[in-house]
Amino acid sequence: MSEHAPAKVNLTLHVTGRRSDGYHLLDSLVAFADVGDTVTAEPADALTLEVTGPMGADVPTGPENLVLAAARLFDAPRGARLILDKHLPAAAGIGGGSSDAAAALRLLSRLWDLPVPEGSVALGADVPMCLDPRVQRVRGVGDERRPVDILPPLPTVLVNPGVPVATPEVFKRLTVRENPPMPTDLPLLSCPADAADWIATQRNDLAGPARAIAPEIGAVLAALSGARLARMSGSGATCFGLYDTRAEADQAAEEIARAEPGWWVRATTLAAHAPSS
Ligand SMILES: C[C@](O)(CO)[C@H](O)COP(=O)(O)OP(=O)(O)OC[C@H]1O[C@@H](n2ccc(N)nc2=O)[C@H](O)[C@@H]1O
Ligand SMILES: Nc1ncnc2c1ncn2[C@@H]1O[C@H](COP(=O)(O)OP(=O)(O)OP(=O)(O)O)[C@@H](O)[C@H]1O
C-alpha cells in the first residue's frame, strides 16, 4: 500500500495576528504539486521506518520523523513496516514533513482499518491541509480550511537553493505580526495569467524574514525572472515561478537546472491532487 505526499505551495501567505501561545494566525491560498515523496506500508509485528530516496540523507529516521509521529497519533497503533521515499528537500517551505505525516495518517488508516485520528495539527500546522490535498484557503493556525475552486491548473517551476530554513526562526524574525488578510471573497481566476496577476497583488509576509536568514532566496527569485510571477512558498527557501504553459515551465526548469546544478529544480502543475495511489 502506498500514498503520495505531494509538495504544498503557499501561493499567498498573510500573517494576520498572533495567539497568546505564540502561534501565528494565517490566511493562505494553498495548492499542491505533482511532485512529492511516497510513503509505503506493509503489515508487520513492529513499527519500523526506513528512509530512502535522493533527498533522504538529511531526514531523521528515529521517533522524531513525522511519519512515526503520525503513527503514534492513532489510539491503538499496531505494527507496520514503513518506507519513506524522500524526493522533496527538507526544511524547504513546501511542507515535506507535514505531507509525509498526512500520507502516513491516510495510509495507516487504511492498513489498520482505523479512522484518521483527530488533532493532526499537533504534528505540524501544515498537516491538516496536507490530509486532503486540494486547492484550499487556510486560516487560523492552519486548522481552518475551506476548499476553493478558483484556480486553473498552474504550470509552475519550484526551485530550492539547498539551504535549509527553520520555520520557527522565520516567524521569530517577523517585525509586523498584524497584517491585512486576503479579501473575504476570492476572485475566480480562469487562466494562469489571471491567477499570476491576482496573486501578485497578495503577499507572503514571511519572505522578508526568510531572505534575511537565507539571502540565496534573492538569487532563486532572480533565476525565475522569466516567470509571470515568482514568489517564495511557506517559510522558504523554495520559490515558485508561474508560467502560462507547461512547455514554458519545462523549458525554464531545464535552463535553471543547467545554470545551477546544485539546486533542486522541478517543473510541475499545481492543482487539486488525488491523494490515494
Ligand atoms: C509557514 C507554514 O508552512 C505555512 O503553511 C506553516 O504555518 C508552518 O507549518 P509547519 O512547518 O507544519 O509548522 P509547525 O511545525 O507547526 O511549527 C513550527 C514553528 O513555526 C511557528 N509557527 C508555525 C505555524 C504558525 N501558524 N505559527 C507559528 O508561529 C512556531 O514557532 C512553531 O514552533
Ligand atoms: N518526514 C520528514 N521529512 C522531512 N523532514 C522531517 C521529517 N520528519 C521530521 N522532519 C524534520 O522536520 C524539519 C522540517 O522539515 P519539513 O520538510 O517539514 O519543512 P518545513 O519547511 O518546516 O515545511 P513547512 O512548509 O511545513 O514549513 C526537518 O529539518 C527535519 O528535521
Short mmCIF file of C-alpha atoms and ligand atoms in Angstrom, two decimals:
data_model
loop_
_atom_site.label_atom_id
_atom_site.label_comp_id
_atom_site.label_asym_id
_atom_site.label_seq_id
_atom_site.Cartn_x
_atom_site.Cartn_y
_atom_site.Cartn_z
CA MET A 1 0.00 0.00 0.00
CA SER A 2 1.31 3.42 -0.78
CA GLU A 3 0.36 7.08 -0.55
CA HIS A 4 1.80 10.03 -2.41
CA ALA A 5 2.89 13.01 -0.26
CA PRO A 6 2.70 15.97 -2.65
CA ALA A 7 4.56 19.23 -2.09
CA LYS A 8 2.33 22.04 -0.83
CA VAL A 9 2.77 25.54 -2.15
CA ASN A 10 1.56 28.67 -0.36
CA LEU A 11 0.56 30.87 -3.31
CA THR A 12 -0.18 33.58 -0.75
CA LEU A 13 0.73 33.68 2.95
CA HIS A 14 -0.62 36.54 5.02
CA VAL A 15 0.27 36.67 8.72
CA THR A 16 -2.73 38.34 10.33
CA GLY A 17 -2.02 38.10 14.06
CA ARG A 18 -0.58 36.08 16.90
CA ARG A 19 -2.30 33.90 19.51
CA SER A 20 -1.40 34.04 23.17
CA ASP A 21 0.52 30.73 22.81
CA GLY A 22 2.82 32.41 20.27
CA TYR A 23 1.41 30.66 17.18
CA HIS A 24 0.61 32.99 14.31
CA LEU A 25 -2.74 33.42 12.58
CA LEU A 26 -2.52 32.97 8.84
CA ASP A 27 -4.58 33.48 5.71
CA SER A 28 -3.13 31.43 2.87
CA LEU A 29 -4.13 30.14 -0.57
CA VAL A 30 -2.60 26.67 -0.88
CA ALA A 31 -2.22 24.35 -3.87
CA PHE A 32 -0.40 21.06 -4.36
CA ALA A 33 2.26 19.94 -6.84
CA ASP A 34 2.53 16.69 -8.77
CA VAL A 35 5.97 16.11 -7.27
CA GLY A 36 6.42 14.69 -3.79
CA ASP A 37 7.51 11.88 -1.51
CA THR A 38 5.95 8.41 -1.27
CA VAL A 39 5.11 6.52 1.91
CA THR A 40 4.55 2.76 1.67
CA ALA A 41 3.43 0.32 4.35
CA GLU A 42 3.36 -3.46 4.77
CA PRO A 43 1.82 -5.34 7.67
CA ALA A 44 4.47 -6.23 10.31
CA ASP A 45 4.66 -7.04 14.02
CA ALA A 46 6.74 -3.97 14.95
CA LEU A 47 6.52 -0.36 13.81
CA THR A 48 9.65 0.44 11.75
CA LEU A 49 10.69 3.18 9.33
CA GLU A 50 13.26 3.16 6.56
CA VAL A 51 14.06 6.36 4.66
CA THR A 52 15.18 6.06 1.03
CA GLY A 53 15.40 8.35 -1.99
CA PRO A 54 17.58 11.18 -3.30
CA MET A 55 16.61 13.62 -0.50
CA GLY A 56 16.65 11.06 2.33
CA ALA A 57 20.10 11.81 3.73
CA ASP A 58 19.16 14.74 6.00
CA VAL A 59 15.88 13.34 7.25
CA PRO A 60 15.72 11.84 10.78
CA THR A 61 14.90 8.12 10.91
CA GLY A 62 14.07 8.00 14.64
CA PRO A 63 10.85 8.76 16.52
CA GLU A 64 11.12 12.46 15.61
CA ASN A 65 10.36 11.62 11.97
CA LEU A 66 6.85 12.92 11.35
CA VAL A 67 5.84 9.61 9.74
CA LEU A 68 6.43 7.79 13.05
CA ALA A 69 4.85 10.68 14.98
CA ALA A 70 1.77 10.23 12.76
CA ALA A 71 1.63 6.50 13.58
CA ARG A 72 1.71 7.31 17.30
CA LEU A 73 -1.31 9.60 16.93
CA PHE A 74 -3.59 6.56 16.40
CA ASP A 75 -5.42 5.34 19.51
CA ALA A 76 -4.18 1.79 19.15
CA PRO A 77 -1.08 1.86 16.93
CA ARG A 78 -0.03 -1.57 15.69
CA GLY A 79 2.95 -2.79 13.70
CA ALA A 80 3.83 -1.73 10.16
CA ARG A 81 6.94 -1.71 8.01
CA LEU A 82 7.01 1.85 6.67
CA ILE A 83 9.24 3.17 3.90
CA LEU A 84 9.52 6.89 3.19
CA ASP A 85 10.91 7.58 -0.27
CA LYS A 86 12.11 11.16 0.01
CA HIS A 87 12.18 13.39 -3.09
CA LEU A 88 11.36 16.79 -1.54
CA PRO A 89 14.03 18.88 0.18
CA ALA A 90 13.56 19.15 3.99
CA ALA A 91 13.03 22.45 5.82
CA ALA A 92 12.12 23.96 2.48
CA GLY A 93 8.70 25.65 2.90
CA ILE A 94 6.87 23.07 0.77
CA GLY A 95 5.57 21.02 3.67
CA GLY A 96 7.67 17.92 3.10
CA GLY A 97 7.46 16.53 6.62
CA SER A 98 3.83 17.60 7.00
CA SER A 99 2.80 15.96 3.73
CA ASP A 100 4.66 12.77 4.76
CA ALA A 101 2.78 12.80 8.08
CA ALA A 102 -0.55 13.29 6.31
CA ALA A 103 0.23 10.50 3.83
CA ALA A 104 1.14 8.21 6.75
CA LEU A 105 -2.16 9.03 8.50
CA ARG A 106 -4.15 8.16 5.34
CA LEU A 107 -2.09 5.02 4.75
CA LEU A 108 -2.21 3.63 8.28
CA SER A 109 -5.91 4.39 8.49
CA ARG A 110 -6.34 2.03 5.50
CA LEU A 111 -3.81 -0.57 6.73
CA TRP A 112 -5.14 -0.73 10.29
CA ASP A 113 -8.77 -0.05 9.37
CA LEU A 114 -8.92 2.76 11.92
CA PRO A 115 -10.28 6.30 11.43
CA VAL A 116 -7.76 9.07 10.75
CA PRO A 117 -7.18 10.47 14.26
CA GLU A 118 -8.36 13.95 15.21
CA GLY A 119 -5.81 16.56 16.22
CA SER A 120 -3.33 16.12 13.37
CA VAL A 121 -2.46 19.83 13.74
CA ALA A 122 -0.39 18.76 16.77
CA LEU A 123 2.06 17.13 14.30
CA GLY A 124 2.53 20.45 12.47
CA ALA A 125 0.44 23.40 11.34
CA ASP A 126 0.58 22.17 7.73
CA VAL A 127 -0.58 18.59 8.41
CA PRO A 128 -4.38 19.19 8.27
CA MET A 129 -4.12 20.96 4.90
CA CYS A 130 -2.00 18.08 3.53
CA LEU A 131 -4.54 15.45 4.67
CA ASP A 132 -6.88 16.43 1.85
CA PRO A 133 -4.51 17.96 -0.71
CA ARG A 134 -6.87 20.21 -2.60
CA VAL A 135 -6.69 23.87 -3.55
CA GLN A 136 -7.83 25.49 -0.33
CA ARG A 137 -7.90 28.65 1.73
CA VAL A 138 -6.33 28.09 5.13
CA ARG A 139 -6.88 30.31 8.13
CA GLY A 140 -6.35 30.15 11.88
CA VAL A 141 -3.05 28.45 12.65
CA GLY A 142 -3.58 26.01 9.79
CA ASP A 143 -6.67 24.36 11.27
CA GLU A 144 -9.44 26.32 9.48
CA ARG A 145 -9.64 25.04 5.93
CA ARG A 146 -12.04 25.64 3.07
CA PRO A 147 -11.61 24.05 -0.39
CA VAL A 148 -11.85 26.75 -3.07
CA ASP A 149 -12.50 26.13 -6.74
CA ILE A 150 -10.98 29.34 -8.09
CA LEU A 151 -7.76 28.26 -9.81
CA PRO A 152 -6.99 26.68 -13.17
CA PRO A 153 -4.12 24.14 -13.20
CA LEU A 154 -0.97 26.28 -12.87
CA PRO A 155 2.20 25.40 -14.81
CA THR A 156 4.96 26.06 -12.28
CA VAL A 157 8.66 25.71 -11.58
CA LEU A 158 9.78 25.01 -8.00
CA VAL A 159 13.34 25.97 -7.07
CA ASN A 160 15.20 25.36 -3.81
CA PRO A 161 18.81 26.53 -3.38
CA GLY A 162 19.73 23.72 -0.96
CA VAL A 163 19.76 25.95 2.13
CA PRO A 164 17.51 24.61 4.92
CA VAL A 165 15.43 27.31 6.61
CA ALA A 166 13.99 26.61 10.08
CA THR A 167 10.34 27.76 10.26
CA PRO A 168 10.48 28.93 13.94
CA GLU A 169 13.43 31.25 13.12
CA VAL A 170 11.49 32.90 10.31
CA PHE A 171 8.40 33.56 12.48
CA LYS A 172 10.67 34.87 15.25
CA ARG A 173 12.15 37.49 12.91
CA LEU A 174 8.76 38.92 11.88
CA THR A 175 8.53 42.55 12.96
CA VAL A 176 4.91 43.25 11.95
CA ARG A 177 2.56 40.46 13.05
CA GLU A 178 -0.81 42.02 12.26
CA ASN A 179 -1.23 42.39 8.54
CA PRO A 180 -4.38 42.54 6.39
CA PRO A 181 -5.95 39.21 5.32
CA MET A 182 -6.87 38.27 1.75
CA PRO A 183 -10.21 39.69 0.55
CA THR A 184 -13.26 37.92 2.04
CA ASP A 185 -14.33 36.68 -1.41
CA LEU A 186 -11.54 35.37 -3.60
CA PRO A 187 -11.89 36.03 -7.35
CA LEU A 188 -12.48 33.28 -9.91
CA LEU A 189 -9.21 33.03 -11.85
CA SER A 190 -9.83 31.40 -15.19
CA CYS A 191 -6.34 31.22 -16.75
CA PRO A 192 -2.74 31.09 -15.43
CA ALA A 193 -2.10 34.72 -16.45
CA ASP A 194 -5.12 35.96 -14.45
CA ALA A 195 -4.04 33.82 -11.49
CA ALA A 196 -0.49 35.23 -11.59
CA ASP A 197 -1.81 38.81 -11.86
CA TRP A 198 -4.08 38.38 -8.84
CA ILE A 199 -1.53 36.52 -6.71
CA ALA A 200 0.89 39.39 -7.48
CA THR A 201 -1.49 41.72 -5.58
CA GLN A 202 -1.26 39.48 -2.49
CA ARG A 203 1.75 38.73 -0.23
CA ASN A 204 3.97 36.22 1.51
CA ASP A 205 4.65 38.03 4.79
CA LEU A 206 7.43 35.55 5.66
CA ALA A 207 9.52 36.42 2.59
CA GLY A 208 11.38 39.35 4.22
CA PRO A 209 12.45 37.48 7.37
CA ALA A 210 13.33 34.34 5.35
CA ARG A 211 15.52 36.35 2.97
CA ALA A 212 17.38 37.82 5.96
CA ILE A 213 18.21 34.25 7.04
CA ALA A 214 18.85 32.85 3.55
CA PRO A 215 19.96 35.56 1.09
CA GLU A 216 20.12 32.80 -1.58
CA ILE A 217 16.35 33.29 -1.92
CA GLY A 218 17.13 36.51 -3.83
CA ALA A 219 19.18 34.53 -6.35
CA VAL A 220 16.38 31.98 -6.73
CA LEU A 221 13.81 34.71 -7.44
CA ALA A 222 16.22 36.26 -9.96
CA ALA A 223 16.62 32.88 -11.69
CA LEU A 224 12.80 32.74 -12.00
CA SER A 225 12.58 36.23 -13.52
CA GLY A 226 11.24 34.81 -16.80
CA ALA A 227 8.09 33.63 -14.98
CA ARG A 228 4.87 35.67 -14.97
CA LEU A 229 5.25 35.74 -11.19
CA ALA A 230 7.93 34.40 -8.83
CA ARG A 231 7.34 34.18 -5.08
CA MET A 232 8.51 32.23 -2.04
CA SER A 233 6.41 29.38 -0.58
CA GLY A 234 5.80 28.97 3.16
CA SER A 235 8.77 29.93 5.30
CA GLY A 236 11.19 29.31 2.39
CA ALA A 237 13.58 28.83 0.88
CA THR A 238 11.69 27.17 -2.03
CA CYS A 239 10.26 29.64 -4.55
CA PHE A 240 7.69 29.05 -7.25
CA GLY A 241 7.51 30.61 -10.71
CA LEU A 242 4.17 30.65 -12.54
CA TYR A 243 4.12 30.17 -16.33
CA ASP A 244 1.39 30.26 -18.98
CA THR A 245 2.04 26.75 -20.30
CA ARG A 246 3.66 23.55 -19.10
CA ALA A 247 6.05 23.68 -22.09
CA GLU A 248 7.35 27.07 -20.88
CA ALA A 249 7.70 25.75 -17.32
CA ASP A 250 9.56 22.64 -18.55
CA GLN A 251 11.95 24.77 -20.58
CA ALA A 252 12.59 27.23 -17.73
CA ALA A 253 13.25 24.32 -15.32
CA GLU A 254 15.77 22.85 -17.76
CA GLU A 255 17.58 26.17 -18.10
CA ILE A 256 17.69 26.88 -14.36
CA ALA A 257 18.88 23.33 -13.58
CA ARG A 258 21.64 23.68 -16.20
CA ALA A 259 22.79 27.04 -14.79
CA GLU A 260 22.60 25.93 -11.14
CA PRO A 261 23.34 22.19 -10.96
CA GLY A 262 23.42 22.25 -7.13
CA TRP A 263 19.83 23.49 -6.82
CA TRP A 264 16.66 21.38 -6.61
CA VAL A 265 14.55 22.37 -9.64
CA ARG A 266 11.25 20.79 -10.72
CA ALA A 267 8.62 21.66 -13.32
CA THR A 268 5.14 20.80 -12.05
CA THR A 269 1.47 21.64 -12.42
CA LEU A 270 -0.21 22.99 -9.31
CA ALA A 271 -3.74 21.69 -8.93
CA ALA A 272 -6.01 19.66 -6.77
CA HIS A 273 -4.25 16.38 -6.08
CA ALA A 274 -5.81 12.93 -5.78
CA PRO A 275 -4.40 11.54 -2.51
CA SER A 276 -4.58 7.75 -2.95
CA SER A 277 -2.35 5.63 -5.15
C1 LIG B 1 4.64 28.56 7.30
C2 LIG B 1 3.68 27.43 7.02
O1 LIG B 1 4.36 26.39 6.32
C3 LIG B 1 2.54 27.94 6.13
O2 LIG B 1 1.79 26.92 5.54
C4 LIG B 1 3.14 26.84 8.28
O3 LIG B 1 2.48 27.81 9.03
C5 LIG B 1 4.20 26.17 9.13
O4 LIG B 1 3.83 24.85 9.21
P1 LIG B 1 4.72 23.73 9.94
O5 LIG B 1 6.11 23.74 9.41
O6 LIG B 1 3.92 22.47 9.86
O7 LIG B 1 4.76 24.32 11.37
P2 LIG B 1 4.92 23.69 12.83
O8 LIG B 1 5.87 22.55 12.76
O9 LIG B 1 3.57 23.52 13.41
O10 LIG B 1 5.59 24.92 13.56
C6 LIG B 1 6.95 25.26 13.51
C7 LIG B 1 7.11 26.57 14.24
O11 LIG B 1 6.66 27.66 13.42
C8 LIG B 1 5.99 28.64 14.20
N1 LIG B 1 4.59 28.74 13.73
C9 LIG B 1 4.06 27.78 12.92
C10 LIG B 1 2.76 27.91 12.45
C11 LIG B 1 2.01 29.04 12.85
N2 LIG B 1 0.75 29.19 12.44
N3 LIG B 1 2.57 29.96 13.66
C12 LIG B 1 3.85 29.84 14.10
O12 LIG B 1 4.34 30.70 14.82
C13 LIG B 1 6.10 28.20 15.63
O13 LIG B 1 7.26 28.80 16.15
C14 LIG B 1 6.32 26.70 15.52
O14 LIG B 1 7.04 26.20 16.60
N1 LIG B 2 9.41 13.06 7.15
C1 LIG B 2 10.17 14.17 7.28
N2 LIG B 2 10.64 14.79 6.19
C2 LIG B 2 11.39 15.92 6.33
N3 LIG B 2 11.75 16.45 7.49
C3 LIG B 2 11.30 15.85 8.60
C4 LIG B 2 10.50 14.69 8.54
N4 LIG B 2 10.19 14.34 9.79
C5 LIG B 2 10.77 15.23 10.59
N5 LIG B 2 11.47 16.14 9.90
C6 LIG B 2 12.18 17.32 10.48
O1 LIG B 2 11.37 18.46 10.24
C7 LIG B 2 12.15 19.59 9.85
C8 LIG B 2 11.29 20.48 8.91
O2 LIG B 2 11.15 19.82 7.68
P1 LIG B 2 9.93 19.99 6.66
O3 LIG B 2 10.39 19.38 5.39
O4 LIG B 2 8.68 19.52 7.25
O5 LIG B 2 9.98 21.52 6.41
P2 LIG B 2 9.21 22.86 6.55
O6 LIG B 2 9.92 23.81 5.67
O7 LIG B 2 9.09 23.20 8.01
O8 LIG B 2 7.82 22.68 5.94
P3 LIG B 2 6.67 23.76 6.00
O9 LIG B 2 6.40 24.13 4.60
O10 LIG B 2 5.58 22.92 6.59
O11 LIG B 2 7.10 24.91 6.84
C9 LIG B 2 13.39 18.99 9.20
O12 LIG B 2 14.51 19.79 9.43
C10 LIG B 2 13.53 17.60 9.83
O13 LIG B 2 14.50 17.57 10.85
#
